[in-house]
mmCIF file with all atom_site columns, C-alpha atoms in Angstrom:
data_model
loop_
_atom_site.group_PDB
_atom_site.id
_atom_site.type_symbol
_atom_site.label_atom_id
_atom_site.label_alt_id
_atom_site.label_comp_id
_atom_site.label_asym_id
_atom_site.label_entity_id
_atom_site.label_seq_id
_atom_site.pdbx_PDB_ins_code
_atom_site.Cartn_x
_atom_site.Cartn_y
_atom_site.Cartn_z
_atom_site.occupancy
_atom_site.B_iso_or_equiv
_atom_site.pdbx_formal_charge
_atom_site.auth_seq_id
_atom_site.auth_comp_id
_atom_site.auth_asym_id
_atom_site.auth_atom_id
_atom_site.pdbx_PDB_model_num
ATOM 1   C CA . MET A 1 1   ? 41.535 78.070 -6.541  1.00 39.00 ? 30  MET A CA 1
ATOM 2   C CA . ARG A 1 2   ? 42.942 75.123 -8.525  1.00 45.00 ? 31  ARG A CA 1
ATOM 3   C CA . PHE A 1 3   ? 41.562 73.679 -11.705 1.00 43.00 ? 32  PHE A CA 1
ATOM 4   C CA . ALA A 1 4   ? 42.012 70.046 -12.612 1.00 50.00 ? 33  ALA A CA 1
ATOM 5   C CA . PHE A 1 5   ? 42.428 69.268 -16.276 1.00 53.00 ? 34  PHE A CA 1
ATOM 6   C CA . ARG A 1 6   ? 41.650 65.842 -17.608 1.00 59.00 ? 35  ARG A CA 1
ATOM 7   C CA . THR A 1 7   ? 43.106 65.077 -20.985 1.00 57.00 ? 36  THR A CA 1
ATOM 8   C CA . ASP A 1 8   ? 42.066 61.430 -21.147 1.00 53.00 ? 37  ASP A CA 1
ATOM 9   C CA . TYR A 1 9   ? 38.640 62.341 -22.581 1.00 56.00 ? 38  TYR A CA 1
ATOM 10  C CA . VAL A 1 10  ? 40.087 64.538 -25.279 1.00 55.00 ? 39  VAL A CA 1
ATOM 11  C CA . GLU A 1 11  ? 42.623 61.914 -26.314 1.00 59.00 ? 40  GLU A CA 1
ATOM 12  C CA . LEU A 1 12  ? 40.053 59.134 -26.202 1.00 61.00 ? 41  LEU A CA 1
ATOM 13  C CA . ASP A 1 13  ? 37.616 61.084 -28.378 1.00 79.00 ? 42  ASP A CA 1
ATOM 14  C CA . TYR A 1 14  ? 40.411 61.935 -30.795 1.00 82.00 ? 43  TYR A CA 1
ATOM 15  C CA . ARG A 1 15  ? 41.445 58.309 -31.067 1.00 83.00 ? 44  ARG A CA 1
ATOM 16  C CA . ARG A 1 16  ? 37.853 57.191 -31.493 1.00 88.00 ? 45  ARG A CA 1
ATOM 17  C CA . ALA A 1 17  ? 37.224 59.770 -34.206 1.00 89.00 ? 46  ALA A CA 1
ATOM 18  C CA . GLY A 1 18  ? 40.383 58.627 -35.994 1.00 89.00 ? 47  GLY A CA 1
ATOM 19  C CA . LYS A 1 19  ? 39.248 54.997 -35.799 1.00 93.00 ? 48  LYS A CA 1
ATOM 20  C CA . ILE A 1 20  ? 35.798 55.830 -37.129 1.00 94.00 ? 49  ILE A CA 1
ATOM 21  C CA . SER A 1 21  ? 37.338 57.942 -39.888 1.00 95.00 ? 50  SER A CA 1
ATOM 22  C CA . ARG A 1 22  ? 39.545 55.022 -40.979 1.00 95.00 ? 51  ARG A CA 1
ATOM 23  C CA . GLU A 1 23  ? 36.560 52.660 -40.890 1.00 97.00 ? 52  GLU A CA 1
ATOM 24  C CA . LEU A 1 24  ? 34.528 55.007 -43.085 1.00 97.00 ? 53  LEU A CA 1
ATOM 25  C CA . ALA A 1 25  ? 37.399 55.188 -45.579 1.00 96.00 ? 54  ALA A CA 1
ATOM 26  C CA . GLU A 1 26  ? 37.629 51.364 -45.596 1.00 97.00 ? 55  GLU A CA 1
ATOM 27  C CA . HIS A 1 27  ? 33.892 51.101 -46.290 1.00 97.00 ? 56  HIS A CA 1
ATOM 28  C CA . ALA A 1 28  ? 34.305 53.594 -49.121 1.00 97.00 ? 57  ALA A CA 1
ATOM 29  C CA . ASP A 1 29  ? 37.123 51.468 -50.575 1.00 97.00 ? 58  ASP A CA 1
ATOM 30  C CA . ARG A 1 30  ? 34.959 48.350 -50.437 1.00 97.00 ? 59  ARG A CA 1
ATOM 31  C CA . LEU A 1 31  ? 32.054 50.104 -52.110 1.00 97.00 ? 60  LEU A CA 1
ATOM 32  C CA . GLU A 1 32  ? 34.296 51.430 -54.853 1.00 96.00 ? 61  GLU A CA 1
ATOM 33  C CA . ARG A 1 33  ? 35.821 47.987 -55.447 1.00 96.00 ? 62  ARG A CA 1
ATOM 34  C CA . LEU A 1 34  ? 32.309 46.547 -55.668 1.00 95.00 ? 63  LEU A CA 1
ATOM 35  C CA . ALA A 1 35  ? 31.161 49.145 -58.191 1.00 94.00 ? 64  ALA A CA 1
ATOM 36  C CA . ARG A 1 36  ? 34.326 49.195 -60.295 1.00 93.00 ? 65  ARG A CA 1
ATOM 37  C CA . GLY A 1 37  ? 34.999 45.474 -60.080 1.00 94.00 ? 66  GLY A CA 1
ATOM 38  C CA . GLN A 1 38  ? 32.054 43.157 -59.650 1.00 92.00 ? 67  GLN A CA 1
ATOM 39  C CA . MET A 1 39  ? 29.414 45.447 -61.081 1.00 92.00 ? 68  MET A CA 1
ATOM 40  C CA . GLU A 1 40  ? 31.461 46.360 -64.158 1.00 90.00 ? 69  GLU A CA 1
ATOM 41  C CA . ASP A 1 41  ? 32.185 42.659 -64.731 1.00 92.00 ? 70  ASP A CA 1
ATOM 42  C CA . SER A 1 42  ? 28.500 41.896 -64.398 1.00 89.00 ? 71  SER A CA 1
ATOM 43  C CA . ILE A 1 43  ? 27.570 44.665 -66.812 1.00 89.00 ? 72  ILE A CA 1
ATOM 44  C CA . GLY A 1 44  ? 30.151 43.418 -69.312 1.00 90.00 ? 73  GLY A CA 1
ATOM 45  C CA . ARG A 1 45  ? 28.979 39.797 -69.149 1.00 91.00 ? 74  ARG A CA 1
ATOM 46  C CA . LEU A 1 46  ? 25.306 40.714 -69.342 1.00 87.00 ? 75  LEU A CA 1
ATOM 47  C CA . SER A 1 47  ? 25.754 43.055 -72.267 1.00 88.00 ? 76  SER A CA 1
ATOM 48  C CA . ALA A 1 48  ? 27.641 40.326 -74.177 1.00 91.00 ? 77  ALA A CA 1
ATOM 49  C CA . ASP A 1 49  ? 25.130 37.558 -73.452 1.00 89.00 ? 78  ASP A CA 1
ATOM 50  C CA . TRP A 1 50  ? 21.751 39.244 -73.101 1.00 90.00 ? 79  TRP A CA 1
ATOM 51  C CA . LYS A 1 51  ? 20.238 41.231 -75.938 1.00 90.00 ? 80  LYS A CA 1
ATOM 52  C CA . GLY A 1 52  ? 16.981 43.032 -76.328 1.00 91.00 ? 81  GLY A CA 1
ATOM 53  C CA . GLU A 1 53  ? 14.867 45.715 -74.741 1.00 91.00 ? 82  GLU A CA 1
ATOM 54  C CA . GLY A 1 54  ? 14.827 44.067 -71.299 1.00 91.00 ? 83  GLY A CA 1
ATOM 55  C CA . ALA A 1 55  ? 18.596 43.778 -71.302 1.00 90.00 ? 84  ALA A CA 1
ATOM 56  C CA . SER A 1 56  ? 19.018 47.435 -72.203 1.00 91.00 ? 85  SER A CA 1
ATOM 57  C CA . ALA A 1 57  ? 16.630 48.545 -69.448 1.00 94.00 ? 86  ALA A CA 1
ATOM 58  C CA . TYR A 1 58  ? 18.363 46.349 -66.874 1.00 93.00 ? 87  TYR A CA 1
ATOM 59  C CA . LEU A 1 59  ? 21.826 47.556 -67.864 1.00 92.00 ? 88  LEU A CA 1
ATOM 60  C CA . ARG A 1 60  ? 20.723 51.195 -67.617 1.00 93.00 ? 89  ARG A CA 1
ATOM 61  C CA . LYS A 1 61  ? 19.414 50.558 -64.097 1.00 95.00 ? 90  LYS A CA 1
ATOM 62  C CA . GLU A 1 62  ? 22.577 48.700 -63.118 1.00 93.00 ? 91  GLU A CA 1
ATOM 63  C CA . ASN A 1 63  ? 24.672 51.632 -64.339 1.00 94.00 ? 92  ASN A CA 1
ATOM 64  C CA . ILE A 1 64  ? 22.534 54.010 -62.269 1.00 96.00 ? 93  ILE A CA 1
ATOM 65  C CA . VAL A 1 65  ? 23.056 51.839 -59.177 1.00 96.00 ? 94  VAL A CA 1
ATOM 66  C CA . LYS A 1 66  ? 26.800 51.656 -59.886 1.00 95.00 ? 95  LYS A CA 1
ATOM 67  C CA . GLU A 1 67  ? 27.019 55.456 -60.108 1.00 96.00 ? 96  GLU A CA 1
ATOM 68  C CA . ASP A 1 68  ? 25.019 55.775 -56.880 1.00 97.00 ? 97  ASP A CA 1
ATOM 69  C CA . ILE A 1 69  ? 27.441 53.431 -55.121 1.00 97.00 ? 98  ILE A CA 1
ATOM 70  C CA . LEU A 1 70  ? 30.430 55.406 -56.408 1.00 97.00 ? 99  LEU A CA 1
ATOM 71  C CA . ARG A 1 71  ? 28.806 58.642 -55.224 1.00 97.00 ? 100 ARG A CA 1
ATOM 72  C CA . MET A 1 72  ? 28.173 57.063 -51.814 1.00 97.00 ? 101 MET A CA 1
ATOM 73  C CA . ALA A 1 73  ? 31.838 56.000 -51.601 1.00 97.00 ? 102 ALA A CA 1
ATOM 74  C CA . LYS A 1 74  ? 32.912 59.559 -52.423 1.00 97.00 ? 103 LYS A CA 1
ATOM 75  C CA . ASP A 1 75  ? 30.570 60.939 -49.738 1.00 98.00 ? 104 ASP A CA 1
ATOM 76  C CA . LEU A 1 76  ? 31.937 58.462 -47.172 1.00 97.00 ? 105 LEU A CA 1
ATOM 77  C CA . ARG A 1 77  ? 35.487 59.560 -47.980 1.00 97.00 ? 106 ARG A CA 1
ATOM 78  C CA . ARG A 1 78  ? 34.528 63.209 -47.597 1.00 97.00 ? 107 ARG A CA 1
ATOM 79  C CA . THR A 1 79  ? 32.801 62.452 -44.274 1.00 97.00 ? 108 THR A CA 1
ATOM 80  C CA . ALA A 1 80  ? 35.879 60.565 -43.068 1.00 96.00 ? 109 ALA A CA 1
ATOM 81  C CA . SER A 1 81  ? 38.109 63.476 -44.026 1.00 96.00 ? 110 SER A CA 1
ATOM 82  C CA . VAL A 1 82  ? 35.909 66.056 -42.297 1.00 95.00 ? 111 VAL A CA 1
ATOM 83  C CA . LEU A 1 83  ? 35.677 63.905 -39.163 1.00 93.00 ? 112 LEU A CA 1
ATOM 84  C CA . GLN A 1 84  ? 39.448 63.460 -39.042 1.00 93.00 ? 113 GLN A CA 1
ATOM 85  C CA . SER A 1 85  ? 40.242 67.142 -39.592 1.00 93.00 ? 114 SER A CA 1
ATOM 86  C CA . THR A 1 86  ? 37.595 68.241 -37.073 1.00 90.00 ? 115 THR A CA 1
ATOM 87  C CA . ALA A 1 87  ? 38.995 65.857 -34.471 1.00 87.00 ? 116 ALA A CA 1
ATOM 88  C CA . GLU A 1 88  ? 42.529 67.119 -35.084 1.00 89.00 ? 117 GLU A CA 1
ATOM 89  C CA . ARG A 1 89  ? 41.515 70.780 -34.845 1.00 90.00 ? 118 ARG A CA 1
ATOM 90  C CA . THR A 1 90  ? 39.484 70.109 -31.698 1.00 86.00 ? 119 THR A CA 1
ATOM 91  C CA . TYR A 1 91  ? 42.351 68.210 -30.114 1.00 87.00 ? 120 TYR A CA 1
ATOM 92  C CA . ARG A 1 92  ? 44.823 71.028 -30.857 1.00 89.00 ? 121 ARG A CA 1
ATOM 93  C CA . ALA A 1 93  ? 42.381 73.626 -29.484 1.00 88.00 ? 122 ALA A CA 1
ATOM 94  C CA . GLU A 1 94  ? 41.827 71.583 -26.313 1.00 85.00 ? 123 GLU A CA 1
ATOM 95  C CA . MET A 1 95  ? 45.559 71.181 -25.796 1.00 87.00 ? 124 MET A CA 1
ATOM 96  C CA . ARG A 1 96  ? 46.125 74.938 -26.294 1.00 90.00 ? 125 ARG A CA 1
ATOM 97  C CA . ALA A 1 97  ? 43.359 75.704 -23.802 1.00 86.00 ? 126 ALA A CA 1
ATOM 98  C CA . ARG A 1 98  ? 44.865 73.208 -21.364 1.00 83.00 ? 127 ARG A CA 1
ATOM 99  C CA . ALA A 1 99  ? 48.313 74.809 -21.704 1.00 87.00 ? 128 ALA A CA 1
ATOM 100 C CA . LEU A 1 100 ? 46.841 78.270 -21.166 1.00 87.00 ? 129 LEU A CA 1
ATOM 101 C CA . GLY A 1 101 ? 45.020 77.004 -18.099 1.00 81.00 ? 130 GLY A CA 1
ATOM 102 C CA . PHE A 1 102 ? 48.207 75.649 -16.589 1.00 80.00 ? 131 PHE A CA 1
ATOM 103 C CA . ALA A 1 103 ? 50.125 78.838 -17.432 1.00 81.00 ? 132 ALA A CA 1
ATOM 104 C CA . ARG A 1 104 ? 47.504 81.134 -15.900 1.00 78.00 ? 133 ARG A CA 1
ATOM 105 C CA . LYS A 1 105 ? 48.129 82.191 -12.324 1.00 68.00 ? 134 LYS A CA 1
ATOM 106 C CA . TYR A 1 106 ? 45.172 82.561 -10.011 1.00 65.00 ? 135 TYR A CA 1
ATOM 107 C CA . SER A 1 107 ? 45.404 84.591 -6.862  1.00 54.00 ? 136 SER A CA 1
#
């Protein structure tokens, strides 16, 4: 009995997971730049030019949104990292199993 091993699926999935992982990290970078750049600039300008109770309430809400965006960026980075490491471990396990399959003798 002969077994045929196809590695193209494993490699394709690994490459796809790596691509998705990089895309998630890029999205996280963009979100962080938005929160640390544009939103902080906006908060600074508003706090300098707008005074009063309404301004304080708005700035508190904007800070909450900024922190939520930063938390989301951190979660995206963690997801990207887990996806990448899972893909790498799976790929190595598949390649070990493939090597064992080729080394095994069937009679």
